[in-house]
PDB file of C-alpha atoms in Angstrom:
ATOM      1  CA  LEU A   1      15.803  15.536  14.613  1.00 71.00           C
ATOM      2  CA  GLY A   2      15.387  15.392  18.600  1.00 76.00           C
ATOM      3  CA  ALA A   3      13.572  12.078  18.721  1.00 79.00           C
ATOM      4  CA  THR A   4      14.715   9.153  21.097  1.00 82.00           C
ATOM      5  CA  VAL A   5      15.193   6.041  19.024  1.00 83.00           C
ATOM      6  CA  ILE A   6      14.694   2.634  20.475  1.00 82.00           C
ATOM      7  CA  GLN A   7      16.131  -0.317  18.381  1.00 84.00           C
ATOM      8  CA  ALA A   8      13.523  -3.081  18.664  1.00 82.00           C
ATOM      9  CA  ALA A   9      13.317  -6.327  16.857  1.00 81.00           C
ATOM     10  CA  LEU A  10      10.068  -7.074  14.920  1.00 84.00           C
ATOM     11  CA  PRO A  11       8.389 -10.256  15.973  1.00 85.00           C
ATOM     12  CA  ASN A  12       7.574 -12.726  13.160  1.00 88.00           C
ATOM     13  CA  PHE A  13       4.018 -11.975  11.756  1.00 88.00           C
ATOM     14  CA  PRO A  14       2.833 -15.086   9.933  1.00 86.00           C
ATOM     15  CA  THR A  15       1.360 -14.370   6.509  1.00 80.00           C
ATOM     16  CA  ALA A  16      -2.357 -13.162   6.909  1.00 81.00           C
ATOM     17  CA  ASP A  17      -5.457 -14.226   5.140  1.00 88.00           C
ATOM     18  CA  SER A  18      -6.200 -11.282   2.716  1.00 91.00           C
ATOM     19  CA  ILE A  19      -9.182  -9.069   3.868  1.00 93.00           C
ATOM     20  CA  LEU A  20      -8.647  -6.756   0.777  1.00 92.00           C
ATOM     21  CA  ASN A  21      -8.859  -9.610  -1.612  1.00 94.00           C
ATOM     22  CA  ARG A  22     -12.106 -10.673  -0.143  1.00 96.00           C
ATOM     23  CA  GLU A  23     -13.841  -7.273  -0.015  1.00 96.00           C
ATOM     24  CA  PHE A  24     -12.469  -5.187  -2.834  1.00 96.00           C
ATOM     25  CA  ARG A  25     -15.006  -6.634  -5.416  1.00 97.00           C
ATOM     26  CA  ARG A  26     -17.902  -5.893  -3.169  1.00 97.00           C
ATOM     27  CA  ASP A  27     -16.663  -2.396  -1.992  1.00 97.00           C
ATOM     28  CA  LEU A  28     -15.691  -1.280  -5.470  1.00 97.00           C
ATOM     29  CA  THR A  29     -18.900  -2.120  -6.907  1.00 97.00           C
ATOM     30  CA  LYS A  30     -20.778  -0.423  -4.146  1.00 97.00           C
ATOM     31  CA  TYR A  31     -18.805   2.856  -4.889  1.00 97.00           C
ATOM     32  CA  LEU A  32     -19.116   2.740  -8.861  1.00 97.00           C
ATOM     33  CA  THR A  33     -22.890   2.132  -8.483  1.00 96.00           C
ATOM     34  CA  GLY A  34     -23.184   5.319  -6.545  1.00 96.00           C
ATOM     35  CA  LEU A  35     -21.686   7.369  -9.211  1.00 95.00           C
ATOM     36  CA  PRO A  36     -23.601   9.491 -11.690  1.00 95.00           C
ATOM     37  CA  ALA A  37     -25.546   7.522 -14.324  1.00 93.00           C
ATOM     38  CA  ASP A  38     -23.413   8.837 -17.140  1.00 95.00           C
ATOM     39  CA  ALA A  39     -20.360   7.094 -15.507  1.00 95.00           C
ATOM     40  CA  PRO A  40     -18.958   4.572 -17.942  1.00 94.00           C
ATOM     41  CA  ILE A  41     -18.079   1.737 -15.335  1.00 96.00           C
ATOM     42  CA  LYS A  42     -20.639   0.387 -13.035  1.00 95.00           C
ATOM     43  CA  SER A  43     -18.990  -2.586 -11.120  1.00 97.00           C
ATOM     44  CA  PHE A  44     -15.902  -4.288 -10.256  1.00 97.00           C
ATOM     45  CA  ASP A  45     -16.650  -6.927 -13.012  1.00 97.00           C
ATOM     46  CA  GLU A  46     -17.000  -4.069 -15.814  1.00 96.00           C
ATOM     47  CA  ALA A  47     -13.688  -2.420 -14.492  1.00 96.00           C
ATOM     48  CA  TYR A  48     -11.868  -5.611 -14.504  1.00 96.00           C
ATOM     49  CA  ALA A  49     -13.042  -6.506 -18.059  1.00 96.00           C
ATOM     50  CA  TYR A  50     -11.943  -3.107 -19.236  1.00 95.00           C
ATOM     51  CA  LEU A  51      -8.381  -3.654 -17.853  1.00 94.00           C
ATOM     52  CA  LYS A  52      -8.171  -7.016 -19.490  1.00 94.00           C
ATOM     53  CA  ALA A  53      -9.629  -5.351 -22.807  1.00 93.00           C
ATOM     54  CA  HIS A  54      -6.835  -2.863 -22.747  1.00 90.00           C
ATOM     55  CA  PRO A  55      -3.963  -4.725 -21.235  1.00 88.00           C
ATOM     56  CA  GLU A  56      -1.221  -2.246 -22.676  1.00 82.00           C
ATOM     57  CA  GLU A  57      -2.379   0.346 -20.204  1.00 82.00           C
ATOM     58  CA  GLY A  58      -4.833  -1.562 -17.852  1.00 86.00           C
ATOM     59  CA  LEU A  59      -2.457  -4.600 -17.096  1.00 86.00           C
ATOM     60  CA  LYS A  60       0.938  -2.712 -17.522  1.00 79.00           C
ATOM     61  CA  TYR A  61       1.963  -4.110 -14.035  1.00 81.00           C
ATOM     62  CA  GLY A  62      -0.181  -7.283 -14.035  1.00 88.00           C
ATOM     63  CA  ASP A  63      -3.170  -8.035 -12.296  1.00 91.00           C
ATOM     64  CA  SER A  64      -1.778  -9.730  -9.214  1.00 90.00           C
ATOM     65  CA  ARG A  65      -3.807  -7.172  -6.991  1.00 86.00           C
ATOM     66  CA  ILE A  66      -7.103  -7.050  -8.708  1.00 93.00           C
ATOM     67  CA  GLY A  67      -7.114 -10.611 -10.013  1.00 95.00           C
ATOM     68  CA  PRO A  68      -7.620 -12.422  -6.799  1.00 95.00           C
ATOM     69  CA  SER A  69     -10.523 -10.295  -5.864  1.00 96.00           C
ATOM     70  CA  SER A  70     -12.545 -11.424  -8.921  1.00 96.00           C
ATOM     71  CA  ALA A  71     -12.888 -14.999  -7.304  1.00 96.00           C
ATOM     72  CA  TYR A  72     -14.949 -13.704  -4.362  1.00 96.00           C
ATOM     73  CA  HIS A  73     -18.584 -13.039  -4.215  1.00 97.00           C
ATOM     74  CA  LEU A  74     -19.690 -12.078  -0.672  1.00 97.00           C
ATOM     75  CA  GLU A  75     -23.399 -11.809  -1.939  1.00 96.00           C
ATOM     76  CA  ASN A  76     -23.169 -15.535  -1.441  1.00 97.00           C
ATOM     77  CA  PRO A  77     -23.949 -16.058   2.347  1.00 97.00           C
ATOM     78  CA  SER A  78     -21.285 -18.800   2.801  1.00 97.00           C
ATOM     79  CA  GLU A  79     -18.557 -16.572   1.417  1.00 97.00           C
ATOM     80  CA  GLN A  80     -19.866 -13.540   3.441  1.00 97.00           C
ATOM     81  CA  ALA A  81     -19.742 -15.912   6.708  1.00 97.00           C
ATOM     82  CA  GLU A  82     -16.095 -16.892   5.613  1.00 97.00           C
ATOM     83  CA  TYR A  83     -15.080 -13.452   4.964  1.00 97.00           C
ATOM     84  CA  GLN A  84     -16.268 -12.151   8.368  1.00 97.00           C
ATOM     85  CA  GLU A  85     -14.596 -14.880  10.218  1.00 97.00           C
ATOM     86  CA  VAL A  86     -11.243 -13.979   8.600  1.00 96.00           C
ATOM     87  CA  HIS A  87     -11.818 -10.234   9.141  1.00 96.00           C
ATOM     88  CA  ASP A  88     -12.459 -10.487  12.699  1.00 96.00           C
ATOM     89  CA  ARG A  89      -9.479 -12.766  13.271  1.00 95.00           C
ATOM     90  CA  GLU A  90      -6.911 -10.924  11.301  1.00 94.00           C
ATOM     91  CA  VAL A  91      -8.016  -7.566  12.764  1.00 95.00           C
ATOM     92  CA  ALA A  92      -7.606  -8.692  16.235  1.00 96.00           C
ATOM     93  CA  ARG A  93      -4.143 -10.345  15.476  1.00 94.00           C
ATOM     94  CA  ALA A  94      -2.811  -7.384  13.725  1.00 94.00           C
ATOM     95  CA  THR A  95      -3.983  -5.039  16.559  1.00 95.00           C
ATOM     96  CA  SER A  96      -2.333  -7.132  19.214  1.00 94.00           C
ATOM     97  CA  TYR A  97       0.878  -7.369  17.251  1.00 93.00           C
ATOM     98  CA  LEU A  98       1.103  -3.475  16.813  1.00 93.00           C
ATOM     99  CA  ASP A  99      -0.089  -2.750  20.441  1.00 92.00           C
ATOM    100  CA  THR A 100       2.909  -4.998  21.664  1.00 89.00           C
ATOM    101  CA  LEU A 101       5.409  -3.011  19.667  1.00 90.00           C
ATOM    102  CA  LEU A 102       3.929   0.494  20.622  1.00 90.00           C
ATOM    103  CA  ASP A 103       3.536  -0.474  24.470  1.00 88.00           C
ATOM    104  CA  GLN A 104       6.620  -2.442  24.832  1.00 73.00           C
ATOM    105  CA  ARG A 105       6.397  -3.564  28.338  1.00 68.00           C
ATOM    106  CA  ALA A 106       3.760  -3.237  31.077  1.00 66.00           C
ATOM    107  CA  GLY A 107       3.140   0.483  32.040  1.00 66.00           C
ATOM    108  CA  ALA A 108       3.259   3.690  29.976  1.00 69.00           C
ATOM    109  CA  ALA A 109       6.866   4.682  30.801  1.00 70.00           C
ATOM    110  CA  ASP A 110       8.365   2.855  28.031  1.00 73.00           C
ATOM    111  CA  ASP A 111       5.588   3.363  25.527  1.00 83.00           C
ATOM    112  CA  VAL A 112       6.734   4.664  21.937  1.00 87.00           C
ATOM    113  CA  ASP A 113       4.923   7.362  19.904  1.00 88.00           C
ATOM    114  CA  ALA A 114       5.510   5.634  16.698  1.00 91.00           C
ATOM    115  CA  ILE A 115       7.305   2.819  14.985  1.00 90.00           C
ATOM    116  CA  LEU A 116      10.052   3.741  12.399  1.00 90.00           C
ATOM    117  CA  GLN A 117      10.911   1.138   9.796  1.00 88.00           C
ATOM    118  CA  LEU A 118      12.533   0.965   6.367  1.00 85.00           C
ATOM    119  CA  GLN A 119      10.208   0.189   3.590  1.00 79.00           C
ATOM    120  CA  LEU A 120       6.695  -1.177   3.964  1.00 77.00           C
ATOM    121  CA  GLY A 121       6.913  -4.311   6.286  1.00 79.00           C
ATOM    122  CA  LEU A 122       4.141  -3.190   8.658  1.00 90.00           C
ATOM    123  CA  ILE A 123       1.753  -2.197   6.053  1.00 89.00           C
ATOM    124  CA  SER A 124      -0.678  -5.095   6.220  1.00 88.00           C
ATOM    125  CA  GLN A 125      -0.759  -5.052  10.001  1.00 91.00           C
ATOM    126  CA  SER A 126      -1.551  -1.334  10.014  1.00 93.00           C
ATOM    127  CA  ALA A 127      -4.110  -1.766   7.429  1.00 91.00           C
ATOM    128  CA  PHE A 128      -5.786  -4.541   9.134  1.00 93.00           C
ATOM    129  CA  ALA A 129      -5.738  -2.714  12.617  1.00 94.00           C
ATOM    130  CA  GLY A 130      -6.837   0.600  11.225  1.00 94.00           C
ATOM    131  CA  TYR A 131      -3.731   2.273  12.637  1.00 95.00           C
ATOM    132  CA  PRO A 132      -2.151   5.050  10.521  1.00 95.00           C
ATOM    133  CA  ILE A 133       1.089   4.526   8.474  1.00 94.00           C
ATOM    134  CA  VAL A 134       2.869   7.129   6.332  1.00 94.00           C
ATOM    135  CA  SER A 135       5.530   6.647   3.810  1.00 93.00           C
ATOM    136  CA  VAL A 136       8.403   9.195   3.241  1.00 93.00           C
ATOM    137  CA  PRO A 137      11.052   8.901   0.561  1.00 91.00           C
ATOM    138  CA  ALA A 138      14.448   7.763   1.600  1.00 90.00           C
ATOM    139  CA  GLY A 139      16.566   7.753  -1.479  1.00 87.00           C
ATOM    140  CA  PHE A 140      17.262   5.051  -4.158  1.00 84.00           C
ATOM    141  CA  THR A 141      19.073   1.795  -4.474  1.00 82.00           C
ATOM    142  CA  ALA A 142      22.559   1.996  -5.886  1.00 80.00           C
ATOM    143  CA  ASP A 143      22.359  -0.759  -8.312  1.00 79.00           C
ATOM    144  CA  THR A 144      18.772  -0.596  -9.609  1.00 74.00           C
ATOM    145  CA  GLY A 145      17.532   2.934  -9.079  1.00 73.00           C
ATOM    146  CA  ARG A 146      14.562   1.694  -7.251  1.00 78.00           C
ATOM    147  CA  PRO A 147      13.129   3.926  -4.643  1.00 82.00           C
ATOM    148  CA  LEU A 148      13.361   3.476  -0.845  1.00 87.00           C
ATOM    149  CA  ASN A 149      11.056   4.598   1.789  1.00 90.00           C
ATOM    150  CA  VAL A 150      10.788   4.849   5.499  1.00 91.00           C
ATOM    151  CA  THR A 151       7.255   4.341   7.148  1.00 93.00           C
ATOM    152  CA  PHE A 152       6.082   5.750  10.577  1.00 94.00           C
ATOM    153  CA  VAL A 153       3.214   3.636  12.044  1.00 94.00           C
ATOM    154  CA  GLY A 154       1.208   5.168  15.005  1.00 93.00           C
ATOM    155  CA  ARG A 155      -1.528   4.546  17.135  1.00 91.00           C
ATOM    156  CA  ARG A 156      -5.351   4.857  16.182  1.00 90.00           C
ATOM    157  CA  PHE A 157      -6.227   8.516  15.641  1.00 92.00           C
ATOM    158  CA  ALA A 158      -2.543   9.590  16.051  1.00 92.00           C
ATOM    159  CA  GLU A 159      -2.471  11.102  12.441  1.00 94.00           C
ATOM    160  CA  PRO A 160      -1.347  14.532  13.289  1.00 94.00           C
ATOM    161  CA  LYS A 161       1.580  13.424  15.402  1.00 93.00           C
ATOM    162  CA  LEU A 162       2.579  10.928  12.793  1.00 93.00           C
ATOM    163  CA  LEU A 163       2.437  13.450   9.881  1.00 94.00           C
ATOM    164  CA  GLY A 164       4.545  15.823  12.153  1.00 94.00           C
ATOM    165  CA  PHE A 165       7.009  13.107  12.451  1.00 93.00           C
ATOM    166  CA  ALA A 166       7.186  12.312   8.614  1.00 93.00           C
ATOM    167  CA  TYR A 167       7.269  15.882   7.755  1.00 94.00           C
ATOM    168  CA  ALA A 168      10.141  16.615   9.969  1.00 93.00           C
ATOM    169  CA  TYR A 169      12.134  13.661   8.444  1.00 92.00           C
ATOM    170  CA  GLU A 170      11.117  14.825   4.855  1.00 93.00           C
ATOM    171  CA  GLN A 171      12.383  18.394   5.315  1.00 93.00           C
ATOM    172  CA  ALA A 172      15.495  17.358   6.982  1.00 93.00           C
ATOM    173  CA  THR A 173      16.522  14.972   4.401  1.00 91.00           C
ATOM    174  CA  HIS A 174      15.058  16.060   1.044  1.00 89.00           C
ATOM    175  CA  LEU A 175      15.510  12.730  -0.676  1.00 87.00           C
ATOM    176  CA  ARG A 176      12.514  12.773  -3.007  1.00 85.00           C
ATOM    177  CA  ARG A 177      13.034  13.062  -6.834  1.00 80.00           C
ATOM    178  CA  ALA A 178      10.494  12.782  -9.278  1.00 74.00           C
ATOM    179  CA  PRO A 179      10.198   9.238 -10.917  1.00 68.00           C
ATOM    180  CA  SER A 180      10.275  10.665 -14.584  1.00 67.00           C
ATOM    181  CA  GLU A 181      13.911  12.094 -13.358  1.00 71.00           C
ATOM    182  CA  VAL A 182      15.228   8.912 -11.874  1.00 69.00           C
ATOM    183  CA  ASN A 183      13.514   6.072 -13.885  1.00 65.00           C
ATOM    184  CA  PRO A 184      11.977   7.565 -16.971  1.00 62.00           C
ATOM    185  CA  ALA A 185      11.025   4.183 -18.460  1.00 60.00           C
ATOM    186  CA  SER A 186       8.232   4.127 -15.743  1.00 60.00           C
ATOM    187  CA  TRP A 187       7.000   7.088 -17.296  1.00 57.00           C
ATOM    188  CA  ARG A 188       7.457   5.923 -20.898  1.00 57.00           C
ATOM    189  CA  CYS A 189      10.156   8.505 -21.574  1.00 58.00           C
ATOM    190  CA  VAL A 190      12.270   5.910 -23.133  1.00 53.00           C
ATOM    191  CA  PRO A 191      11.395   2.492 -24.917  1.00 51.00           C
ATOM    192  CA  GLY A 192      10.605  -0.064 -22.278  1.00 51.00           C
ATOM    193  CA  PRO A 193       9.990  -3.661 -22.852  1.00 48.00           C
ATOM    194  CA  ARG A 194       6.075  -3.210 -23.426  1.00 52.00           C
ATOM    195  CA  LEU A 195       5.253   0.108 -24.473  1.00 50.00           C
ATOM    196  CA  ASP A 196       6.370   2.830 -26.883  1.00 52.00           C
ATOM    197  CA  PRO A 197       7.720   5.797 -25.334  1.00 48.00           C
ATOM    198  CA  HIS A 198       6.310   9.061 -24.710  1.00 50.00           C
ATOM    199  CA  ALA A 199       8.194  12.340 -24.869  1.00 52.00           C
ATOM    200  CA  CYS A 200       9.823  13.770 -21.639  1.00 56.00           C
ATOM    201  CA  GLY A 201      12.076  16.462 -20.592  1.00 54.00           C
ATOM    202  CA  PRO A 202      15.805  15.930 -19.840  1.00 53.00           C
ATOM    203  CA  PHE A 203      16.315  13.787 -16.926  1.00 47.00           C
ATOM    204  CA  SER A 204      19.477  13.075 -14.739  1.00 47.00           C
ATOM    205  CA  GLY A 205      20.082  10.640 -11.931  1.00 47.00           C
ATOM    206  CA  PHE A 206      20.415   6.774 -12.190  1.00 45.00           C
ATOM    207  CA  ALA A 207      22.260   5.510 -15.084  1.00 47.00           C
ATOM    208  CA  GLY A 208      21.700   1.874 -14.836  1.00 47.00           C
ATOM    209  CA  PRO A 209      19.446  -0.306 -16.744  1.00 43.00           C
ATOM    210  CA  LEU A 210      15.860   1.194 -17.063  1.00 43.00           C
ATOM    211  CA  THR A 211      12.867  -1.106 -16.098  1.00 45.00           C
ATOM    212  CA  ASP A 212       9.262  -0.567 -17.371  1.00 41.00           C
TER     213      ASP A 212
END
């Protein structure tokens, strides 16, 4: 595709304290309370209660993402102070980590335009630092049929350039296939371990065990 690729090892990035878990309850509630008066859900707590009341759909993939956020109440001054300390520390740590990868060594001569990586190994660092990241389909695993992707991470405000890289890769590879074609169980086209099937059209592709 005309790019110069430089192999680089990713330094270890110790597990971060979650910013999302701490702020999601507050921020989702703020969004929901701004909806029109006839909106059926008004807060994070109401949304989570609805999911738990309708587990066949609401908790199809569990609640490992939303559940931890229910424990944080940033309206309490002590929890807000703890959140702010975690936020500032993790943002600074992630920013320094990505800048080191993008800048390489001192001087601009060896700076890179983007980081290309298989899967989503840099998603937390990018989210914390506010650096753009875009994911592009990269095929499927031969044994399970699960999707693979490559990600491009760029500098802050480099979205146009990053989208150009992603589009060039996508157009050169054409590896995306619809989930309902590759693994119809995830779209309830065949019986899965939890839910009754929905009708879907014919499909082709991965012929191994289907997972819900």
